[in-house]
Every structure is written in structure tokens, then in C-alpha cells.
mmCIF file of C-alpha atoms in Angstrom:
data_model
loop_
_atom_site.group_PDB
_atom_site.id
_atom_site.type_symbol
_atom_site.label_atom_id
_atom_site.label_comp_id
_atom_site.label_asym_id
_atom_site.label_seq_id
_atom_site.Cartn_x
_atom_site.Cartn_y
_atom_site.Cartn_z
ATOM 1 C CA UNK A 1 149.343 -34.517 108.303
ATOM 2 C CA UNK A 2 149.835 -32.509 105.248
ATOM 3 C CA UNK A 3 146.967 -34.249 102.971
ATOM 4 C CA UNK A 4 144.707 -34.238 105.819
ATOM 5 C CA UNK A 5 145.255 -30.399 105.828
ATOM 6 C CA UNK A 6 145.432 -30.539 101.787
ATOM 7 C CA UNK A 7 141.505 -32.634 102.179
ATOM 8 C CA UNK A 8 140.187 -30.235 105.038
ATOM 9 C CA UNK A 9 141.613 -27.232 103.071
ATOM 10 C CA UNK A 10 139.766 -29.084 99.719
ATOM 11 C CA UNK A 11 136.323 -29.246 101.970
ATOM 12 C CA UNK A 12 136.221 -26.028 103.389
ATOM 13 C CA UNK A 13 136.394 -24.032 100.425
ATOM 14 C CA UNK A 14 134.546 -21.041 99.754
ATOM 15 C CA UNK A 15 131.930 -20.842 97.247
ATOM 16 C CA UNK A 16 132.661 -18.367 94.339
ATOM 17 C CA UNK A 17 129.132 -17.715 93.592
ATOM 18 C CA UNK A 18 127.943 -14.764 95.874
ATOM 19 C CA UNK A 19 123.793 -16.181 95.642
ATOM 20 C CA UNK A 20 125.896 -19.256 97.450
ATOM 21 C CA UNK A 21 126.708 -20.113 100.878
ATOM 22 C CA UNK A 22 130.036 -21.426 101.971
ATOM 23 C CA UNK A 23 127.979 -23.318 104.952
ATOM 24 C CA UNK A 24 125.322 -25.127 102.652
ATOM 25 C CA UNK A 25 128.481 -26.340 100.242
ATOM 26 C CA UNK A 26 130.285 -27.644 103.140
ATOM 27 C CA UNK A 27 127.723 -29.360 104.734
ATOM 28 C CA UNK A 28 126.265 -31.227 100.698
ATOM 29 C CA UNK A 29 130.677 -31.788 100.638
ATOM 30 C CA UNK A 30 131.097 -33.687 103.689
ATOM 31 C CA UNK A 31 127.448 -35.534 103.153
ATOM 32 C CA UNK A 32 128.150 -36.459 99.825
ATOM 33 C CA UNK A 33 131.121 -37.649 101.164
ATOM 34 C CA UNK A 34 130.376 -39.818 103.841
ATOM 35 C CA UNK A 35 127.630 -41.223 101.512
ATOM 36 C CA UNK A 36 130.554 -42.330 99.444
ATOM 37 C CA UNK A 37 132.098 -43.540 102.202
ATOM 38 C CA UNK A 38 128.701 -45.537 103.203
ATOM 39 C CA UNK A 39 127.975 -47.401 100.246
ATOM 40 C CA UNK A 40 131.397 -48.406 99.671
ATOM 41 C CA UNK A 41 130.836 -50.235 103.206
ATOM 42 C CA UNK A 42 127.829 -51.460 101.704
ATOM 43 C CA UNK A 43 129.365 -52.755 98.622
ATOM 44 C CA UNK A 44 132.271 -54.825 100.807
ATOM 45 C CA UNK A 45 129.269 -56.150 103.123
ATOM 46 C CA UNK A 46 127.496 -57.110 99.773
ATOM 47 C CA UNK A 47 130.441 -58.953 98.299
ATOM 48 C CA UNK A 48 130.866 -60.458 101.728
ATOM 49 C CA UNK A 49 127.580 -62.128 100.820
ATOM 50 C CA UNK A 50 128.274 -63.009 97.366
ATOM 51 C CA UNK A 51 125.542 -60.324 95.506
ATOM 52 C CA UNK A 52 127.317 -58.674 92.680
ATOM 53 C CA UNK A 53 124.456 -57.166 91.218
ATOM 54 C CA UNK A 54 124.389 -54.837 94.628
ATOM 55 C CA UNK A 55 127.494 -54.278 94.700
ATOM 56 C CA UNK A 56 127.389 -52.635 90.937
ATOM 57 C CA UNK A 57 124.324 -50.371 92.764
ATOM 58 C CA UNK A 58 126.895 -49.132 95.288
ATOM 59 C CA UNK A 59 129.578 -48.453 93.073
ATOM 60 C CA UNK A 60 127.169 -46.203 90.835
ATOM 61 C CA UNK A 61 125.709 -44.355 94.171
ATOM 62 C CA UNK A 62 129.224 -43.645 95.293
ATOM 63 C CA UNK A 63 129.636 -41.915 91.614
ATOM 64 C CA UNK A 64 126.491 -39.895 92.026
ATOM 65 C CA UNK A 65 127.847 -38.430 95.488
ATOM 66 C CA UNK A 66 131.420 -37.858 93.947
ATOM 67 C CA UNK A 67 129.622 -35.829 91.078
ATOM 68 C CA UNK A 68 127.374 -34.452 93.720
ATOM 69 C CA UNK A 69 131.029 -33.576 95.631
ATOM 70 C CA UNK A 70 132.282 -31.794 92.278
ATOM 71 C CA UNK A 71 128.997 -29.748 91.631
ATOM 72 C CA UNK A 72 129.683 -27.748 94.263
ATOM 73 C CA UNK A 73 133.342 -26.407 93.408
ATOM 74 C CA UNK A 74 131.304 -25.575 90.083
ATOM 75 C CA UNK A 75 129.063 -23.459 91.388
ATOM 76 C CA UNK A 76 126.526 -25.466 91.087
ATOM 77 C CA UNK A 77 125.557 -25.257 95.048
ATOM 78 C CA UNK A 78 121.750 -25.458 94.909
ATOM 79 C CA UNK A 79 121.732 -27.682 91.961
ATOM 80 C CA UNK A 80 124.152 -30.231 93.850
ATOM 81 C CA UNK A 81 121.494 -29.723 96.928
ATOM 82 C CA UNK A 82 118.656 -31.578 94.873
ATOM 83 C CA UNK A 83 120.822 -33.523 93.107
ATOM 84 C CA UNK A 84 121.837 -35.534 96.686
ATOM 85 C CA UNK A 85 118.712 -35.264 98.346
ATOM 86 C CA UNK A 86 116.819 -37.138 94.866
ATOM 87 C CA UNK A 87 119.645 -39.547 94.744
ATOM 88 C CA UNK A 88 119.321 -40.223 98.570
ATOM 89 C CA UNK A 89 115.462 -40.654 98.246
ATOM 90 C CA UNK A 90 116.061 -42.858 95.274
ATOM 91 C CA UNK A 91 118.869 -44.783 96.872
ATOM 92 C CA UNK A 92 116.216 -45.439 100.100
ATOM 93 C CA UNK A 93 113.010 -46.476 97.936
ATOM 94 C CA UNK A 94 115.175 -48.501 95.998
ATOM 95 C CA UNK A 95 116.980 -50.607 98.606
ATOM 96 C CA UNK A 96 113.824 -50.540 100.831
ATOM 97 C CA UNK A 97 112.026 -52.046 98.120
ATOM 98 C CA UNK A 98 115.042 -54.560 96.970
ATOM 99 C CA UNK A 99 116.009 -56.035 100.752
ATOM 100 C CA UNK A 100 113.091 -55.307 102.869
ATOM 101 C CA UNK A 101 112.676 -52.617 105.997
ATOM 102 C CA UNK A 102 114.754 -54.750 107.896
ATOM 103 C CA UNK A 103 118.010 -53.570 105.854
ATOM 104 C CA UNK A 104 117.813 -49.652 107.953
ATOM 105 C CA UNK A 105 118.780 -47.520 104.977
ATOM 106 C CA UNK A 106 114.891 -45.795 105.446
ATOM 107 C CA UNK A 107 116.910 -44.699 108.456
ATOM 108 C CA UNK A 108 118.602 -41.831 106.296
ATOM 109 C CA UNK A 109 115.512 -40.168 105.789
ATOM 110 C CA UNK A 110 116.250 -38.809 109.013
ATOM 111 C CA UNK A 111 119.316 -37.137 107.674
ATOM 112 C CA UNK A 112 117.487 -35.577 104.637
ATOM 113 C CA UNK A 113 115.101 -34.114 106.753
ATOM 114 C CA UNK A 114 118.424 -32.542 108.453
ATOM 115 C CA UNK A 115 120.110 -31.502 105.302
ATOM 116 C CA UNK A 116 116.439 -30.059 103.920
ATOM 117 C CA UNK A 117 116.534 -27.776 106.818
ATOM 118 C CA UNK A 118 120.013 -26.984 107.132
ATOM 119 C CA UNK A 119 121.261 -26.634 103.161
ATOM 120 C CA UNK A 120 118.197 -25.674 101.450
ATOM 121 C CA UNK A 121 117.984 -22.717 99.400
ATOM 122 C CA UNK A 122 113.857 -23.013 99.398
ATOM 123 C CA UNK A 123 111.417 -21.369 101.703
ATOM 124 C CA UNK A 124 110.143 -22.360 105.259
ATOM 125 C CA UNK A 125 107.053 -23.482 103.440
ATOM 126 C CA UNK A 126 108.172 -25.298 100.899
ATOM 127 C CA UNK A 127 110.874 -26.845 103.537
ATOM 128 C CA UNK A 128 107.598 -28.350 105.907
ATOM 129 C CA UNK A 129 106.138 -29.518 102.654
ATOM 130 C CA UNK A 130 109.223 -31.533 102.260
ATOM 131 C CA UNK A 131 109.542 -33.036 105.653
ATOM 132 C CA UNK A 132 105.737 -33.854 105.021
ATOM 133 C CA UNK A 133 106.673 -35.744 101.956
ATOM 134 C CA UNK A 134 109.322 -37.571 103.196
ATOM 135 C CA UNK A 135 106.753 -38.829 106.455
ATOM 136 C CA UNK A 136 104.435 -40.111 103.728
ATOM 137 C CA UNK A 137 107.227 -41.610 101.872
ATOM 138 C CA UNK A 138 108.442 -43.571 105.047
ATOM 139 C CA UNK A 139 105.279 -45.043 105.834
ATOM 140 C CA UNK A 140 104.730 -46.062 102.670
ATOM 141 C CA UNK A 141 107.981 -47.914 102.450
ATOM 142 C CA UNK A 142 106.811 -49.321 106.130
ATOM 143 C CA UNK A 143 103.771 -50.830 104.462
ATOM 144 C CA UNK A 144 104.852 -51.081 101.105
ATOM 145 C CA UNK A 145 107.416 -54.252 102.628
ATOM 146 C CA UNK A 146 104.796 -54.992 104.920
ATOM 147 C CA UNK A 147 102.297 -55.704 102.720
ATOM 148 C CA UNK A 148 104.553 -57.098 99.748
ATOM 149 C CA UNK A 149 107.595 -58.092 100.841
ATOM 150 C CA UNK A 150 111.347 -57.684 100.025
ATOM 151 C CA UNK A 151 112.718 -58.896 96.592
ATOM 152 C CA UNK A 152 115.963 -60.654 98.559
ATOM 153 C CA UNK A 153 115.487 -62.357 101.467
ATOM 154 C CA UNK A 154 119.423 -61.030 103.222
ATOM 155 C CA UNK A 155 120.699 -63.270 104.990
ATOM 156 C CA UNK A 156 121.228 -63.304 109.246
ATOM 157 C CA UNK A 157 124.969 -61.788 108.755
ATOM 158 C CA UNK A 158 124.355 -59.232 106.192
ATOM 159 C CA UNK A 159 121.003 -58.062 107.861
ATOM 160 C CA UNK A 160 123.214 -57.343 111.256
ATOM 161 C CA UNK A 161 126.182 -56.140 109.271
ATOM 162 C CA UNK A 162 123.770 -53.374 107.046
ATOM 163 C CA UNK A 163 122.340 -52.427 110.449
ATOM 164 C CA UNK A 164 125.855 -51.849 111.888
ATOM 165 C CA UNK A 165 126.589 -49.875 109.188
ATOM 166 C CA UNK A 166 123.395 -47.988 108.580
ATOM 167 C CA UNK A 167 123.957 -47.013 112.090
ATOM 168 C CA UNK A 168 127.053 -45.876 112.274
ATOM 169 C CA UNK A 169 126.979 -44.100 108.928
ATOM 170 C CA UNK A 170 123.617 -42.419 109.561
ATOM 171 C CA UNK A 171 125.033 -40.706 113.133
ATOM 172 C CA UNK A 172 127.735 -39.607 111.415
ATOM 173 C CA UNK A 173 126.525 -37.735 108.471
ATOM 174 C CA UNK A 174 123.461 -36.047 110.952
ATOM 175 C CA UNK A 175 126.221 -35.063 113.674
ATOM 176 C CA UNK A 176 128.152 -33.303 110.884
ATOM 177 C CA UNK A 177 125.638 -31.638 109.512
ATOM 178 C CA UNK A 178 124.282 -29.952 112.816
ATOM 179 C CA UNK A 179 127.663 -29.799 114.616
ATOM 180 C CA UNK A 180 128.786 -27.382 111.767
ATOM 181 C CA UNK A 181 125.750 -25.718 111.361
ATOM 182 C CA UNK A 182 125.257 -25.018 115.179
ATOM 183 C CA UNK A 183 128.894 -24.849 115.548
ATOM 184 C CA UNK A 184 128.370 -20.952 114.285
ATOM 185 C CA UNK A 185 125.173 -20.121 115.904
ATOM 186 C CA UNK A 186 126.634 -20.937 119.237
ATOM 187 C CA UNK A 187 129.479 -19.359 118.931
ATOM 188 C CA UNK A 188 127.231 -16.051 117.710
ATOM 189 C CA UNK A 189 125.076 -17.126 120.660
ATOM 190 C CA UNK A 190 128.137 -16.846 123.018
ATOM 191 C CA UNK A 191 129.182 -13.488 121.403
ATOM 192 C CA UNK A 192 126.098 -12.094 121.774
ATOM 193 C CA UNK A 193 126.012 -13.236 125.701
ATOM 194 C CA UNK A 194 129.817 -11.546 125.980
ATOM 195 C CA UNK A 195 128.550 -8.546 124.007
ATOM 196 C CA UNK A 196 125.399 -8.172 126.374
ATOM 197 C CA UNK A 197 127.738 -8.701 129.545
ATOM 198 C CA UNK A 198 130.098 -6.191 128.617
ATOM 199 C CA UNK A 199 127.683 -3.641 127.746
ATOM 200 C CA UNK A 200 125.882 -4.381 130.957
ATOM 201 C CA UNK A 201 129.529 -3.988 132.758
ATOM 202 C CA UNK A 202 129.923 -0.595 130.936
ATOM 203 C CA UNK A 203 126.649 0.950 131.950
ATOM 204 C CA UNK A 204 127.278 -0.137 135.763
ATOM 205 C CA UNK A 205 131.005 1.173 136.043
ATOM 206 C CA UNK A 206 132.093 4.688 135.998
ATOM 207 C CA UNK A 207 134.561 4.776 132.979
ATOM 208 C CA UNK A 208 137.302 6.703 134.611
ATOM 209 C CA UNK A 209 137.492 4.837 137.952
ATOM 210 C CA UNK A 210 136.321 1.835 137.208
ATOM 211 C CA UNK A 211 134.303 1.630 140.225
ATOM 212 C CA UNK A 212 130.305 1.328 140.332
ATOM 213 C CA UNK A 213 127.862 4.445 139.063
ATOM 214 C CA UNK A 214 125.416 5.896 140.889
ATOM 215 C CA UNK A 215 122.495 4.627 138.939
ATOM 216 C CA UNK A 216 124.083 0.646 139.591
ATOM 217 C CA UNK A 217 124.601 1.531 143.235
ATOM 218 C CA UNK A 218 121.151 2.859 143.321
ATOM 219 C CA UNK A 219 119.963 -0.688 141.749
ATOM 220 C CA UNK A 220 121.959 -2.593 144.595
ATOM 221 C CA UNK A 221 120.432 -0.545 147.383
ATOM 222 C CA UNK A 222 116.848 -0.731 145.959
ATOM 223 C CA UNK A 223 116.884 -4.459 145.824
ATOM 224 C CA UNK A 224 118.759 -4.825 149.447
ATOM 225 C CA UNK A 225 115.461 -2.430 150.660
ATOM 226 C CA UNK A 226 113.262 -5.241 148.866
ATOM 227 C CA UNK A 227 114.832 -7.841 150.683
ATOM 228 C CA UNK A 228 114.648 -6.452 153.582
ATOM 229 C CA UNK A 229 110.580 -6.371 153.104
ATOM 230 C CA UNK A 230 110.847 -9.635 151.812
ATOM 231 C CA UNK A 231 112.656 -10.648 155.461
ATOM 232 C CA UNK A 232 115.726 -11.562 153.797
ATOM 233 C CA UNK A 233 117.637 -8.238 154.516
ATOM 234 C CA UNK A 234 120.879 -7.471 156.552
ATOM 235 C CA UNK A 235 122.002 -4.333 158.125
ATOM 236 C CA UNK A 236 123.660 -1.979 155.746
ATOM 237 C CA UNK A 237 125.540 1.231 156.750
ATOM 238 C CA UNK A 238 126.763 3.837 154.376
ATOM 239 C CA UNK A 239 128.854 6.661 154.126
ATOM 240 C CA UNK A 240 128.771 9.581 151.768
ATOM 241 C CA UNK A 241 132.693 10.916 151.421
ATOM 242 C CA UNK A 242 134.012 13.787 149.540
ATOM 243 C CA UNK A 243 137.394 14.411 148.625
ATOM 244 C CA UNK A 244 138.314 17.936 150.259
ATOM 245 C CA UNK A 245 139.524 20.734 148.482
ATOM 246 C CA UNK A 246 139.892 18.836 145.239
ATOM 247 C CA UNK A 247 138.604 21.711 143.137
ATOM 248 C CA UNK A 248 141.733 23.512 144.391
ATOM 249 C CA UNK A 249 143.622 20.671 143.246
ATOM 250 C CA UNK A 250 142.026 20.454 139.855
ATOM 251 C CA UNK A 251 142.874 24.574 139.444
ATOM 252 C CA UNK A 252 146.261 24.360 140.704
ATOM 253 C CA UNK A 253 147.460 21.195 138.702
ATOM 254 C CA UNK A 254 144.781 20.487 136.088
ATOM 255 C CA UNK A 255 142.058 18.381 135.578
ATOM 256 C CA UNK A 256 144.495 15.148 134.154
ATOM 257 C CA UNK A 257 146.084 15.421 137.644
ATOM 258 C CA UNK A 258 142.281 15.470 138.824
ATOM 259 C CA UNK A 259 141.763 12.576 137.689
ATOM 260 C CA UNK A 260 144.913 10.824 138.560
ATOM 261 C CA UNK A 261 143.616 11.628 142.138
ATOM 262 C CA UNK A 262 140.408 10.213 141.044
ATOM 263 C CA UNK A 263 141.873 6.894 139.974
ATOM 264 C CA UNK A 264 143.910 6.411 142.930
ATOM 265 C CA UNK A 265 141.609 7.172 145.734
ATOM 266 C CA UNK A 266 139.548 4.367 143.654
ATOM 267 C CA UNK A 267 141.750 1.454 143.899
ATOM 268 C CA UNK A 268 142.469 2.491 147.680
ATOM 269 C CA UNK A 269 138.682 2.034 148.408
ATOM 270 C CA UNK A 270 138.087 -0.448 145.917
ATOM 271 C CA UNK A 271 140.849 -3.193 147.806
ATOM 272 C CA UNK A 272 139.773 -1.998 150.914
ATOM 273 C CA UNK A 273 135.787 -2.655 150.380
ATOM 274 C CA UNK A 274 136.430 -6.073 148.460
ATOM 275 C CA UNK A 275 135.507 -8.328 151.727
ATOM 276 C CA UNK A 276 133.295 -5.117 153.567
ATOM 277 C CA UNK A 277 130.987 -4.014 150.976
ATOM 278 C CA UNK A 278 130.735 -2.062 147.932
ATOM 279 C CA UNK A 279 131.742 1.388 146.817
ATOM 280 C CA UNK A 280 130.835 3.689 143.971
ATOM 281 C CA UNK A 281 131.408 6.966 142.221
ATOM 282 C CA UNK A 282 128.132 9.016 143.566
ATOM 283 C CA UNK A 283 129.044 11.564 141.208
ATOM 284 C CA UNK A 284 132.070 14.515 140.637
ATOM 285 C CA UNK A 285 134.446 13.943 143.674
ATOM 286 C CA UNK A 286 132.213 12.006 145.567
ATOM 287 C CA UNK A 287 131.725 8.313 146.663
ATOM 288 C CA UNK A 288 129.235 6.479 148.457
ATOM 289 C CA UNK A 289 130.232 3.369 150.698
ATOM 290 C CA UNK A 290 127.933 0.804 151.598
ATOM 291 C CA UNK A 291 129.086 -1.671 154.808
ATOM 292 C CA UNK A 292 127.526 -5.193 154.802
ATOM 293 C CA UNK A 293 125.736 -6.806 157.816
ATOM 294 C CA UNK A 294 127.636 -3.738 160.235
ATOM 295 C CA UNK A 295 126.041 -1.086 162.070
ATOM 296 C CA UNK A 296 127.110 2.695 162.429
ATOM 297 C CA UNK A 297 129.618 1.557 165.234
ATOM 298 C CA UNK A 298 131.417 -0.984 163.357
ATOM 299 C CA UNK A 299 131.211 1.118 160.146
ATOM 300 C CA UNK A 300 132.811 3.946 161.941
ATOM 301 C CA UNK A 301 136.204 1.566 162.928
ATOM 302 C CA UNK A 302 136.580 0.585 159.773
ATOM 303 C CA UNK A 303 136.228 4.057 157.862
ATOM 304 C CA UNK A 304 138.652 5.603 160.158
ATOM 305 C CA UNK A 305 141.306 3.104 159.673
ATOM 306 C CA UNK A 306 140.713 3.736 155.563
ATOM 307 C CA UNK A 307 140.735 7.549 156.373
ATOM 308 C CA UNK A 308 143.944 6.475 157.710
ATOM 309 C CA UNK A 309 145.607 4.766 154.702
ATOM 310 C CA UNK A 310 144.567 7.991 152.629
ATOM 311 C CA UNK A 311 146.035 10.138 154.942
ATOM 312 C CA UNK A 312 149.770 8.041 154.478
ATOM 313 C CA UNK A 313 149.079 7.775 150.619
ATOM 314 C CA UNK A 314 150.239 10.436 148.247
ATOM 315 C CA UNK A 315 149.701 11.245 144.567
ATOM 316 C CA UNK A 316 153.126 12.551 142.552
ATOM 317 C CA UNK A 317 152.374 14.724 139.686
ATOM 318 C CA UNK A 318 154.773 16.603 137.730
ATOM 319 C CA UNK A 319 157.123 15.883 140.401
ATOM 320 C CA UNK A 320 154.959 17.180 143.019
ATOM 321 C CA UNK A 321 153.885 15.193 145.823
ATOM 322 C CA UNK A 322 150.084 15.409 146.583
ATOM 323 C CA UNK A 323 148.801 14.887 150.225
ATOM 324 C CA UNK A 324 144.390 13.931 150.191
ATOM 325 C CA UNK A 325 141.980 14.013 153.166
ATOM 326 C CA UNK A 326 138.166 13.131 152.839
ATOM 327 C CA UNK A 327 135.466 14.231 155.444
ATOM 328 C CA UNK A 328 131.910 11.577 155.636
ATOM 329 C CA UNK A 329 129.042 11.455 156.206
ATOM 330 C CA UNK A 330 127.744 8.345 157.946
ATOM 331 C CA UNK A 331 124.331 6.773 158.385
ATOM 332 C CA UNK A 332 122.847 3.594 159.676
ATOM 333 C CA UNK A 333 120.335 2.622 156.872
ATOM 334 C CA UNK A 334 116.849 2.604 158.606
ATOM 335 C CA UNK A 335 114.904 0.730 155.833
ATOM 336 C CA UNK A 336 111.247 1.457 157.733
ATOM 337 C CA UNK A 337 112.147 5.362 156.289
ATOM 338 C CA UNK A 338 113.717 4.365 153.271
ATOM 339 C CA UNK A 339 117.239 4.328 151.303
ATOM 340 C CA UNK A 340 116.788 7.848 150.181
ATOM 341 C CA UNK A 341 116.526 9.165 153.640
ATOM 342 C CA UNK A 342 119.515 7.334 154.441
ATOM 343 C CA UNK A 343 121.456 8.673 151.943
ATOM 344 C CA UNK A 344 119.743 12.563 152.366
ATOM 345 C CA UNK A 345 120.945 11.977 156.339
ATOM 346 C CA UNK A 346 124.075 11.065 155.541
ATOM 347 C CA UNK A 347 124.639 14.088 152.751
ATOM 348 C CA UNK A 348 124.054 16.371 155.735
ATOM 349 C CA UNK A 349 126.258 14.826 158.300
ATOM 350 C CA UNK A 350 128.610 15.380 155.097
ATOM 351 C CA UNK A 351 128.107 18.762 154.701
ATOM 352 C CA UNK A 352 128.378 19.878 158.615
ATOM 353 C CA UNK A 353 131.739 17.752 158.031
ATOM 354 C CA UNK A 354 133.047 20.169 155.574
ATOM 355 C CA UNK A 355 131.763 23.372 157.774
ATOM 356 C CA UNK A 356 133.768 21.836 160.570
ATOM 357 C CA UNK A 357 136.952 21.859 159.063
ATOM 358 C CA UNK A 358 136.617 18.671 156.783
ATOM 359 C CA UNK A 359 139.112 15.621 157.178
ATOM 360 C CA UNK A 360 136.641 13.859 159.865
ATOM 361 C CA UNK A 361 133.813 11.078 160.170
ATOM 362 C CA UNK A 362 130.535 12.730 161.364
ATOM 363 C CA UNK A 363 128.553 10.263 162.706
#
């Protein structure tokens, strides 16, 4: 376990030039690695069929890709960049043009094409001019052993061997290079998403109470009056409540015991509305309640019963023990008039609430 850590420690390395990337090293490290890796395969697969003078070929590739390995540690990033991608090219024309299309190294073009977009230090431009060359290169390799034929003739066994291996090797090396590179712009991708989610969360919630704002309850009613257009709506009842005499609260005990109030009358409605409907701060002291699929009948029940639980609660600050009431205003939304007179309606059944003597549902 501890050289495995020592190697992965060894791979990941940062780059001490600052004009480098860390990403682009890592990527060239693990290729020229696995490149090693590959033509030592091809070497044993070689000597498995008695050609000596390939197997000398392999050993020098896997040299090139160890110095191309070391470059990097030199700083020596972007010159280690074109120093694997030539040798790679070279490698492909060579063996193409040695043992004949049917050996499957052309196949790694593929994975320059990969590491020309992900490592590259040069422009866009340049970067499509490269792909471009490495088409034409391809097809002239296809016709090139087409036309004129391999130098060795490989034999049944090593042809399906080199493809086994070409295979393998060239899923491996691509996978690498665009799991890491990806890797990162998910995870930005993801941290943007969070980012936008929480900022959407933070401009829908009132910060002290946690419950809805008034311009996100506004959004849910004006898309529950499209629905309704659209035939797809329910009934909705609200209610418009105010917390009574909470200004004489605020002046008696201060505003931090105001908002103690604030944040407990909040989780009260907010457990109470989870299966009903939805609540928010409207603004100051007041909430608005919306009821789903439940007219002003059914609405009234269940506000009096959570008129009810306020009445039993109590808020203890500075060792004094707090007693709250409400008084609402409540409305069955008629959607042929609109939400706004809805709410308006319900802000004066509110209001002739408080005149009464407040802690009561006008209705």
C-alpha cells in the first residue's frame, strides 16, 4: 500500500513552473506511462513470435515514454507534450507500415487526438489543424497498406494477440485522460449547480425565519392562477395573520426578543402547514397562509385549531414568560378576479379583525 501511495504521490505532482499546468503533466505522466506499459506487452507478444528485431523497437519506445515521464518533473511540460505526441505518430506510421493495418496500433491516433485537446498548450486553431492532420495521416496509412502492403506478414496468433492488446491499452490511456480531465469540470459543474441552488434558496427564504418571502410566495400564487387558466388548478384559500400587539412586545423587551417571537411563531406554522400548504413571511410581523385543494370552510377548522396551539405556546425571555395571539384575515381565492384581490380581501377582513379586538378569524 505504501509504494502505491509513494507512485500516486510520484504522479500527481505539481508542476514547479507557473506557465505549467499540474493537469496537462499528469495526464502526458500517466500516458507516457501506460505507453510504457503497452509496448512492453508488445515486446512479450513479439518474442512470443520469435521477432527480435521488434522487440528491440519496443524496448527503445518504452525509453522514449520514460524520458517523456522525466521531462515533465523538469519542467519541461510543453516540451514533453510534443515530444509524446511525435513519438506516438512515429511509433503508428512505423508499425503501420512494418505489420500492416491489421496490427490496430493506427487505433492510438484516437488517443492523440484526446491528448491534443486535453494537454496542449497551442491554440484552438492550431489544435483543429492537428486533428486535421492526423485524419489525413490515417487514411493514408489505410491506403498506404492497402495499396502496398505490410513488410511482415504476422502471423494468426500475434495478429489476435496485438489486437487484444491494442484494445485494451488504447481504452485505457483515452479513459484516463478524459476521466481526469472531466473529473474537475464536473465536479465545478456540480458546484456551480449547488452554488446556483443555494443562492436560489436564499433569495426565496426570509433569512430570519427561514420561512418563504413575499416575492417567492408571490411566484407560487402567480403560477397556481396560471394553472388554473390552464385547467389544471385546485382551490386555494389563504389567510393574512398578524401577530397582535407585537410592537408592544418589541418596546417592552427589545427587538432580539422580537425576533425570538418571530422565529418561534415560524416553526409553529411551518410543522403545522407541511402536509396543508405553504406559509410565508408577507413582510414585518405578518404571514400569509395558503391552504391546498380546501375552501374557506375547511380553511377556517384548521386555522382555529393552529390559533389554538399559539394560544398554549409561550416564548421565555429574560426569564419572562411571553403569551402571543394572532387575528386573520381569510379569503377563498376567486381566480376569475385575481390573486391580488384575494389577498386585498383578505388584508381587510384583517384589519376589521384588529378593530374588533384582535385574537379572532374573520371570515
Amino acid at each position: 500500500m505504501g509504494i502505491l501511495t509513494k507512485a500516486g504521490e510520484l504522479i500527481f505532482q505539481d508542476v514547479k513552473n507557473e506557465n505549467e499546468t499540474k493537469k496537462a503533466a499528469v495526464v502526458l505522466r500517466i500516458n507516457s506511462l501506460l505507453m510504457g506499459l503497452y509496448f512492453i506487452s508488445m515486446a512479450v507478444v513479439f518474442g512470443a513470435t520469435g521477432n527480435a528485431r521488434f522487440i528491440w523497437l519496443c524496448i527503445l519506445c518504452v525509453l522514449a515514454y520514460l524520458f517523456s515521464f522525466y521531462l515533465t518533473y523538469m519542467e519541461q511540460t510543453k516540451f514533453a507534450i510534443g515530444f509524446a505526441q511525435v513519438l506516438t505518430l512515429a511509433c503508428i506510421i512505423g508499425f503501420v507500415m512494418e505489420l500492416g493495418w491489421d496490427c490496430g496500433i493506427q487505433h492510438f491516433i484516437f488517443t492523440l487526438l484526446v491528448l491534443n485537446f486535453t494537454t496542449s498548450y497551442a491554440s484552438m486553431n492550431r489544435k483543429f489543424l492537428i486533428a486535421v492532420g492526423l485524419c489525413v495521416v490515417r487514411l493514408g496509412l489505410y491506403f498506404y497498406t492497402k495499396y502496398i502492403g505490410a513488410q511482415w506478414v504476422m502471423t494468426e496468433h500475434a495478429n489476435i494477440s496485438m489486437q487484444v492488446v491494442n484494445t485494451v491499452y488504447m481504452f485505457i490511456t483515452m479513459v484516463a485522460a478524459l476521466a481526469f480531465f472531466s473529473k474537475d469540470s464536473m465536479e465545478m459543474e456540480k458546484k456551480l449547480m449547488q452554488y446556483n441552488q443555494k443562492m436560489h434558496h436564499l433569495a426565496s427564504v426570509d433569512p430570519l425565519t427561514g420561512l418563504y418571502n413575499r416575492r417567492s410566495m408571490k411566484e407560487y400564487l402567480a403560477n397556481q392562477e396560471q394553472q388554473y387558466q390552464e385547467g389544471n388548478g385546485s382551490n386555494l384559500t389563504i389567510a393574512l395573520g398578524d401577530i397582535d400587539f407585537f410592537k408592544k412586545i418589541n418596546d417592552t423587551y427589545g427587538h432580539d426578543c422580537g425576533d425570538i417571537v418571530l422565529k418561534h411563531l415560524a416553526d409553529m406554522f411551518s410543522r403545522f402547514m407541511e402536509e396543508r400548504g405553504r406559509v410565508c413571511r408577507w413582510g414585518g410581523e405578518e404571514f400569509l397562509f395558503v391552504f391546498y385543494d380546501c375552501n374557506g370552510d375547511d380553511a377556517y377548522v384548521l386555522l382555529d385549531m393552529m390559533m389554538s396551539q399559539v394560544r398554549k405556546s409561550e416564548v421565555e425571555y429574560n426569564g419572562q414568560k411571553i403569551k402571543l395571539t394572532l387575528t386573520f384575515g381569510l379569503e377563498e381565492i376567486n381566480f376569475r378576479k385575481g390573486v391580488e384581490n384575494g389577498i386585498n380581501e383578505a388584508d381587510k377582513k384583517l384589519y376589521i379583525g384588529k378593530n374588533e379586538g384582535r385574537n379572532r378569524i374573520i371570515y
